[in-house]
Amino acid sequence: MKISAASLLAVTALCAAVATDAWITTNTNTNNNRCSDVSLMASRGQIKWGNKKAWLEKRGFSEDGTALNASGGATASQAVSIIGGGRIGGMLADGGESTLLGREDTVDPNGEGPILVATRNDSLEGIVEACPENRRKDLVFMQNGYLDDFLESKGLMDNTQVLLFVSVTAKGAEPIDGVTTVNPEGLTAATGEHAQAFADRLAALDLKCNVISAEEYRPAMFEKLIWISTYMLVGAAKECSSVGQAGADHAELVEKVVNELVAAVSAKEGITFSEGVMARLAAYTDVVTDFPCAVKEFEWRNQYFYNLGDDACPTHNELLRECGEKGFLGFELL
């Protein structure tokens, strides 16, 4: 896979500029000052060439524009379509050949390959309905939250899903990978038909992704749901500025809610979590410590636990009511 024509043109222009600066002829009769100037210009040329190579390597490409895998060898990164050009969509587009679509654009019914859905959850209904039926199997979902009910209603439970443990603070900003002291292999995971293609794209961005089975994915999905539902909720209820502050100032409360939700999910879904849930979630919080707290997308996140009732999730539900009493929810709890 080659870098896009526009980017390759920019690189070629940069190479030409570097060559112009570095290709300086001198003769043996030039004075010392001239020699010093030539050396300085050559050094600047080397610096520019080094910057150019770093620019390419950072985006997962060799000097000739060929995509590289994580070990430095060439890889055939599959062309993809991306719906949504925000922070995540823009990041993914940097990982290789892409067709970037807006929410109102039409998916090519004769196309092939993954369709990465990089939008908020509330856009999913329209995106699925607008997608040609023969291409719906190619939709790749990477939204936060509990998607099972939605996917099941659309007959898409077997589609590729991604747990994206990557933070992009602003469009165009450097992504922060979910690599922690507890999980140096990274926490991002993908399952399904296009899981490897997605992992290859992240590898081109020097980001990690684990390709796992559907059985392994399910507890990992709930673990991320527990993280976002706990830290955001505790932080909002206790008026913390970030998830890091919530974890530091209210560690006992955070752990109480995490343990409560783990037990509730285990009872409801019959899932067994591997040891060390709290340690994994706390380590990830350290990586994204400045992420702000708020109870958002309730129907996709905390509602799953709220609907389990006060017997199963008493602390969680009480914190939701506390947020409601303080006016921190944009809706009424039923």
PDB file of N, CA and C in Angstrom, residues 77-108 112-119 127 135 138-140 142-143 164 171 197-198 201-202 205:
ATOM      1  N   SER A  77      -1.540  -2.888   4.125  1.00  0.00           N
ATOM      2  CA  SER A  77      -2.636  -2.300   4.891  1.00  0.00           C
ATOM      3  C   SER A  77      -3.820  -2.105   3.960  1.00  0.00           C
ATOM      4  N   GLN A  78      -4.940  -2.691   4.332  1.00  0.00           N
ATOM      5  CA  GLN A  78      -6.113  -2.702   3.464  1.00  0.00           C
ATOM      6  C   GLN A  78      -6.758  -1.329   3.389  1.00  0.00           C
ATOM      7  N   ALA A  79      -7.174  -0.957   2.180  1.00  0.00           N
ATOM      8  CA  ALA A  79      -7.908   0.290   2.018  1.00  0.00           C
ATOM      9  C   ALA A  79      -9.241   0.184   2.744  1.00  0.00           C
ATOM     10  N   VAL A  80      -9.667   1.268   3.353  1.00  0.00           N
ATOM     11  CA  VAL A  80     -10.905   1.247   4.126  1.00  0.00           C
ATOM     12  C   VAL A  80     -11.737   2.481   3.809  1.00  0.00           C
ATOM     13  N   SER A  81     -13.003   2.393   4.148  1.00  0.00           N
ATOM     14  CA  SER A  81     -13.876   3.567   4.177  1.00  0.00           C
ATOM     15  C   SER A  81     -14.040   3.973   5.633  1.00  0.00           C
ATOM     16  N   ILE A  82     -14.112   5.259   5.879  1.00  0.00           N
ATOM     17  CA  ILE A  82     -14.266   5.773   7.236  1.00  0.00           C
ATOM     18  C   ILE A  82     -15.437   6.735   7.256  1.00  0.00           C
ATOM     19  N   ILE A  83     -16.408   6.460   8.106  1.00  0.00           N
ATOM     20  CA  ILE A  83     -17.549   7.360   8.261  1.00  0.00           C
ATOM     21  C   ILE A  83     -17.291   8.226   9.491  1.00  0.00           C
ATOM     22  N   GLY A  84     -17.163   9.514   9.283  1.00  0.00           N
ATOM     23  CA  GLY A  84     -16.898  10.449  10.375  1.00  0.00           C
ATOM     24  C   GLY A  84     -15.476  10.972  10.303  1.00  0.00           C
ATOM     25  N   GLY A  85     -15.342  12.274  10.190  1.00  0.00           N
ATOM     26  CA  GLY A  85     -14.018  12.880  10.066  1.00  0.00           C
ATOM     27  C   GLY A  85     -13.595  13.665  11.282  1.00  0.00           C
ATOM     28  N   GLY A  86     -14.083  13.266  12.458  1.00  0.00           N
ATOM     29  CA  GLY A  86     -13.704  13.954  13.690  1.00  0.00           C
ATOM     30  C   GLY A  86     -12.349  13.503  14.197  1.00  0.00           C
ATOM     31  N   ARG A  87     -12.180  13.525  15.523  1.00  0.00           N
ATOM     32  CA  ARG A  87     -10.880  13.203  16.117  1.00  0.00           C
ATOM     33  C   ARG A  87     -10.430  11.786  15.779  1.00  0.00           C
ATOM     34  N   ILE A  88     -11.328  10.801  15.971  1.00  0.00           N
ATOM     35  CA  ILE A  88     -10.958   9.407  15.734  1.00  0.00           C
ATOM     36  C   ILE A  88     -10.907   9.106  14.241  1.00  0.00           C
ATOM     37  N   GLY A  89     -11.891   9.574  13.493  1.00  0.00           N
ATOM     38  CA  GLY A  89     -11.889   9.343  12.053  1.00  0.00           C
ATOM     39  C   GLY A  89     -10.668   9.943  11.377  1.00  0.00           C
ATOM     40  N   GLY A  90     -10.306  11.163  11.788  1.00  0.00           N
ATOM     41  CA  GLY A  90      -9.122  11.794  11.223  1.00  0.00           C
ATOM     42  C   GLY A  90      -7.859  11.024  11.539  1.00  0.00           C
ATOM     43  N   MET A  91      -7.762  10.516  12.766  1.00  0.00           N
ATOM     44  CA  MET A  91      -6.605   9.715  13.154  1.00  0.00           C
ATOM     45  C   MET A  91      -6.516   8.457  12.292  1.00  0.00           C
ATOM     46  N   LEU A  92      -7.632   7.755  12.134  1.00  0.00           N
ATOM     47  CA  LEU A  92      -7.633   6.513  11.363  1.00  0.00           C
ATOM     48  C   LEU A  92      -7.301   6.760   9.895  1.00  0.00           C
ATOM     49  N   ALA A  93      -7.709   7.895   9.369  1.00  0.00           N
ATOM     50  CA  ALA A  93      -7.416   8.214   7.971  1.00  0.00           C
ATOM     51  C   ALA A  93      -5.921   8.369   7.737  1.00  0.00           C
ATOM     52  N   ASP A  94      -5.190   8.747   8.781  1.00  0.00           N
ATOM     53  CA  ASP A  94      -3.740   8.888   8.661  1.00  0.00           C
ATOM     54  C   ASP A  94      -3.033   7.538   8.584  1.00  0.00           C
ATOM     55  N   GLY A  95      -3.765   6.446   8.822  1.00  0.00           N
ATOM     56  CA  GLY A  95      -3.146   5.131   8.879  1.00  0.00           C
ATOM     57  C   GLY A  95      -3.034   4.412   7.553  1.00  0.00           C
ATOM     58  N   GLY A  96      -3.458   5.026   6.456  1.00  0.00           N
ATOM     59  CA  GLY A  96      -3.354   4.360   5.170  1.00  0.00           C
ATOM     60  C   GLY A  96      -4.398   4.854   4.188  1.00  0.00           C
ATOM     61  N   GLU A  97      -4.507   4.150   3.079  1.00  0.00           N
ATOM     62  CA  GLU A  97      -5.443   4.539   2.026  1.00  0.00           C
ATOM     63  C   GLU A  97      -6.868   4.516   2.561  1.00  0.00           C
ATOM     64  N   SER A  98      -7.584   5.614   2.370  1.00  0.00           N
ATOM     65  CA  SER A  98      -8.903   5.753   2.987  1.00  0.00           C
ATOM     66  C   SER A  98      -9.855   6.508   2.069  1.00  0.00           C
ATOM     67  N   THR A  99     -11.118   6.175   2.189  1.00  0.00           N
ATOM     68  CA  THR A  99     -12.195   6.981   1.626  1.00  0.00           C
ATOM     69  C   THR A  99     -12.966   7.552   2.806  1.00  0.00           C
ATOM     70  N   LEU A 100     -12.858   8.846   3.010  1.00  0.00           N
ATOM     71  CA  LEU A 100     -13.474   9.487   4.167  1.00  0.00           C
ATOM     72  C   LEU A 100     -14.871   9.970   3.798  1.00  0.00           C
ATOM     73  N   LEU A 101     -15.865   9.497   4.534  1.00  0.00           N
ATOM     74  CA  LEU A 101     -17.259   9.819   4.264  1.00  0.00           C
ATOM     75  C   LEU A 101     -17.861  10.628   5.402  1.00  0.00           C
ATOM     76  N   GLY A 102     -18.699  11.600   5.043  1.00  0.00           N
ATOM     77  CA  GLY A 102     -19.485  12.296   6.043  1.00  0.00           C
ATOM     78  C   GLY A 102     -20.701  11.470   6.409  1.00  0.00           C
ATOM     79  N   ARG A 103     -21.405  11.877   7.442  1.00  0.00           N
ATOM     80  CA  ARG A 103     -22.553  11.096   7.892  1.00  0.00           C
ATOM     81  C   ARG A 103     -23.648  11.014   6.838  1.00  0.00           C
ATOM     82  N   GLU A 104     -23.704  11.996   5.957  1.00  0.00           N
ATOM     83  CA  GLU A 104     -24.750  12.022   4.939  1.00  0.00           C
ATOM     84  C   GLU A 104     -24.282  11.428   3.616  1.00  0.00           C
ATOM     85  N   ASP A 105     -23.014  11.064   3.525  1.00  0.00           N
ATOM     86  CA  ASP A 105     -22.499  10.487   2.281  1.00  0.00           C
ATOM     87  C   ASP A 105     -22.976   9.050   2.109  1.00  0.00           C
ATOM     88  N   THR A 106     -22.913   8.566   0.885  1.00  0.00           N
ATOM     89  CA  THR A 106     -23.410   7.231   0.564  1.00  0.00           C
ATOM     90  C   THR A 106     -22.258   6.235   0.473  1.00  0.00           C
ATOM     91  N   VAL A 107     -22.427   5.103   1.103  1.00  0.00           N
ATOM     92  CA  VAL A 107     -21.460   4.014   0.996  1.00  0.00           C
ATOM     93  C   VAL A 107     -21.617   3.352  -0.366  1.00  0.00           C
ATOM     94  N   ASP A 108     -20.502   3.099  -1.037  1.00  0.00           N
ATOM     95  CA  ASP A 108     -20.517   2.480  -2.356  1.00  0.00           C
ATOM     96  C   ASP A 108     -21.034   1.037  -2.251  1.00  0.00           C
ATOM     97  N   GLU A 112     -15.783  -2.762  -1.334  1.00  0.00           N
ATOM     98  CA  GLU A 112     -15.453  -3.897  -0.475  1.00  0.00           C
ATOM     99  C   GLU A 112     -14.499  -3.423   0.604  1.00  0.00           C
ATOM    100  N   GLY A 113     -14.323  -4.257   1.622  1.00  0.00           N
ATOM    101  CA  GLY A 113     -13.413  -3.927   2.703  1.00  0.00           C
ATOM    102  C   GLY A 113     -14.126  -3.284   3.875  1.00  0.00           C
ATOM    103  N   PRO A 114     -13.388  -3.028   4.957  1.00  0.00           N
ATOM    104  CA  PRO A 114     -13.982  -2.496   6.192  1.00  0.00           C
ATOM    105  C   PRO A 114     -14.556  -1.094   6.010  1.00  0.00           C
ATOM    106  N   ILE A 115     -15.641  -0.843   6.723  1.00  0.00           N
ATOM    107  CA  ILE A 115     -16.222   0.500   6.815  1.00  0.00           C
ATOM    108  C   ILE A 115     -16.149   0.894   8.291  1.00  0.00           C
ATOM    109  N   LEU A 116     -15.198   1.714   8.639  1.00  0.00           N
ATOM    110  CA  LEU A 116     -14.978   2.081  10.033  1.00  0.00           C
ATOM    111  C   LEU A 116     -15.941   3.190  10.435  1.00  0.00           C
ATOM    112  N   VAL A 117     -16.775   2.916  11.426  1.00  0.00           N
ATOM    113  CA  VAL A 117     -17.787   3.880  11.855  1.00  0.00           C
ATOM    114  C   VAL A 117     -17.207   4.672  13.027  1.00  0.00           C
ATOM    115  N   ALA A 118     -16.757   5.886  12.732  1.00  0.00           N
ATOM    116  CA  ALA A 118     -16.093   6.721  13.739  1.00  0.00           C
ATOM    117  C   ALA A 118     -16.974   7.905  14.094  1.00  0.00           C
ATOM    118  N   THR A 119     -18.168   7.606  14.579  1.00  0.00           N
ATOM    119  CA  THR A 119     -19.125   8.641  14.966  1.00  0.00           C
ATOM    120  C   THR A 119     -19.616   8.371  16.381  1.00  0.00           C
ATOM    121  N   ILE A 127     -26.796   5.767  10.161  1.00  0.00           N
ATOM    122  CA  ILE A 127     -25.701   5.200   9.362  1.00  0.00           C
ATOM    123  C   ILE A 127     -26.040   3.792   8.896  1.00  0.00           C
ATOM    124  N   ARG A 135     -23.575  -4.232   2.184  1.00  0.00           N
ATOM    125  CA  ARG A 135     -22.335  -3.734   2.773  1.00  0.00           C
ATOM    126  C   ARG A 135     -22.411  -3.649   4.301  1.00  0.00           C
ATOM    127  N   ASP A 138     -19.848  -5.190   6.568  1.00  0.00           N
ATOM    128  CA  ASP A 138     -18.511  -4.599   6.615  1.00  0.00           C
ATOM    129  C   ASP A 138     -18.401  -3.459   7.626  1.00  0.00           C
ATOM    130  N   LEU A 139     -19.508  -3.065   8.229  1.00  0.00           N
ATOM    131  CA  LEU A 139     -19.474  -1.986   9.215  1.00  0.00           C
ATOM    132  C   LEU A 139     -18.676  -2.427  10.445  1.00  0.00           C
ATOM    133  N   VAL A 140     -17.762  -1.574  10.878  1.00  0.00           N
ATOM    134  CA  VAL A 140     -16.933  -1.846  12.049  1.00  0.00           C
ATOM    135  C   VAL A 140     -17.305  -0.835  13.129  1.00  0.00           C
ATOM    136  N   MET A 142     -16.915   0.906  16.817  1.00  0.00           N
ATOM    137  CA  MET A 142     -15.889   1.147  17.832  1.00  0.00           C
ATOM    138  C   MET A 142     -16.369   2.140  18.894  1.00  0.00           C
ATOM    139  N   GLN A 143     -17.673   2.301  19.007  1.00  0.00           N
ATOM    140  CA  GLN A 143     -18.234   3.251  19.962  1.00  0.00           C
ATOM    141  C   GLN A 143     -18.090   2.750  21.398  1.00  0.00           C
ATOM    142  N   LEU A 164     -11.745   0.582  21.657  1.00  0.00           N
ATOM    143  CA  LEU A 164     -10.689   1.527  21.314  1.00  0.00           C
ATOM    144  C   LEU A 164     -10.206   2.256  22.566  1.00  0.00           C
ATOM    145  N   LYS A 171      -8.848  17.303  17.352  1.00  0.00           N
ATOM    146  CA  LYS A 171      -8.642  16.851  15.993  1.00  0.00           C
ATOM    147  C   LYS A 171      -7.225  17.189  15.538  1.00  0.00           C
ATOM    148  N   ALA A 197      -7.496  -6.303   9.859  1.00  0.00           N
ATOM    149  CA  ALA A 197      -7.322  -5.104   9.037  1.00  0.00           C
ATOM    150  C   ALA A 197      -7.292  -3.855   9.913  1.00  0.00           C
ATOM    151  N   PHE A 198      -8.132  -3.840  10.942  1.00  0.00           N
ATOM    152  CA  PHE A 198      -8.136  -2.695  11.855  1.00  0.00           C
ATOM    153  C   PHE A 198      -6.826  -2.642  12.643  1.00  0.00           C
ATOM    154  N   ARG A 201      -4.085  -1.234  10.580  1.00  0.00           N
ATOM    155  CA  ARG A 201      -4.175   0.226  10.428  1.00  0.00           C
ATOM    156  C   ARG A 201      -3.627   0.930  11.666  1.00  0.00           C
ATOM    157  N   LEU A 202      -3.946   0.428  12.844  1.00  0.00           N
ATOM    158  CA  LEU A 202      -3.389   1.034  14.047  1.00  0.00           C
ATOM    159  C   LEU A 202      -1.881   0.845  14.105  1.00  0.00           C
ATOM    160  N   LEU A 205       0.017   3.423  12.540  1.00  0.00           N
ATOM    161  CA  LEU A 205       0.048   4.653  13.355  1.00  0.00           C
ATOM    162  C   LEU A 205       0.869   4.468  14.625  1.00  0.00           C
TER     163      LEU A 205
END
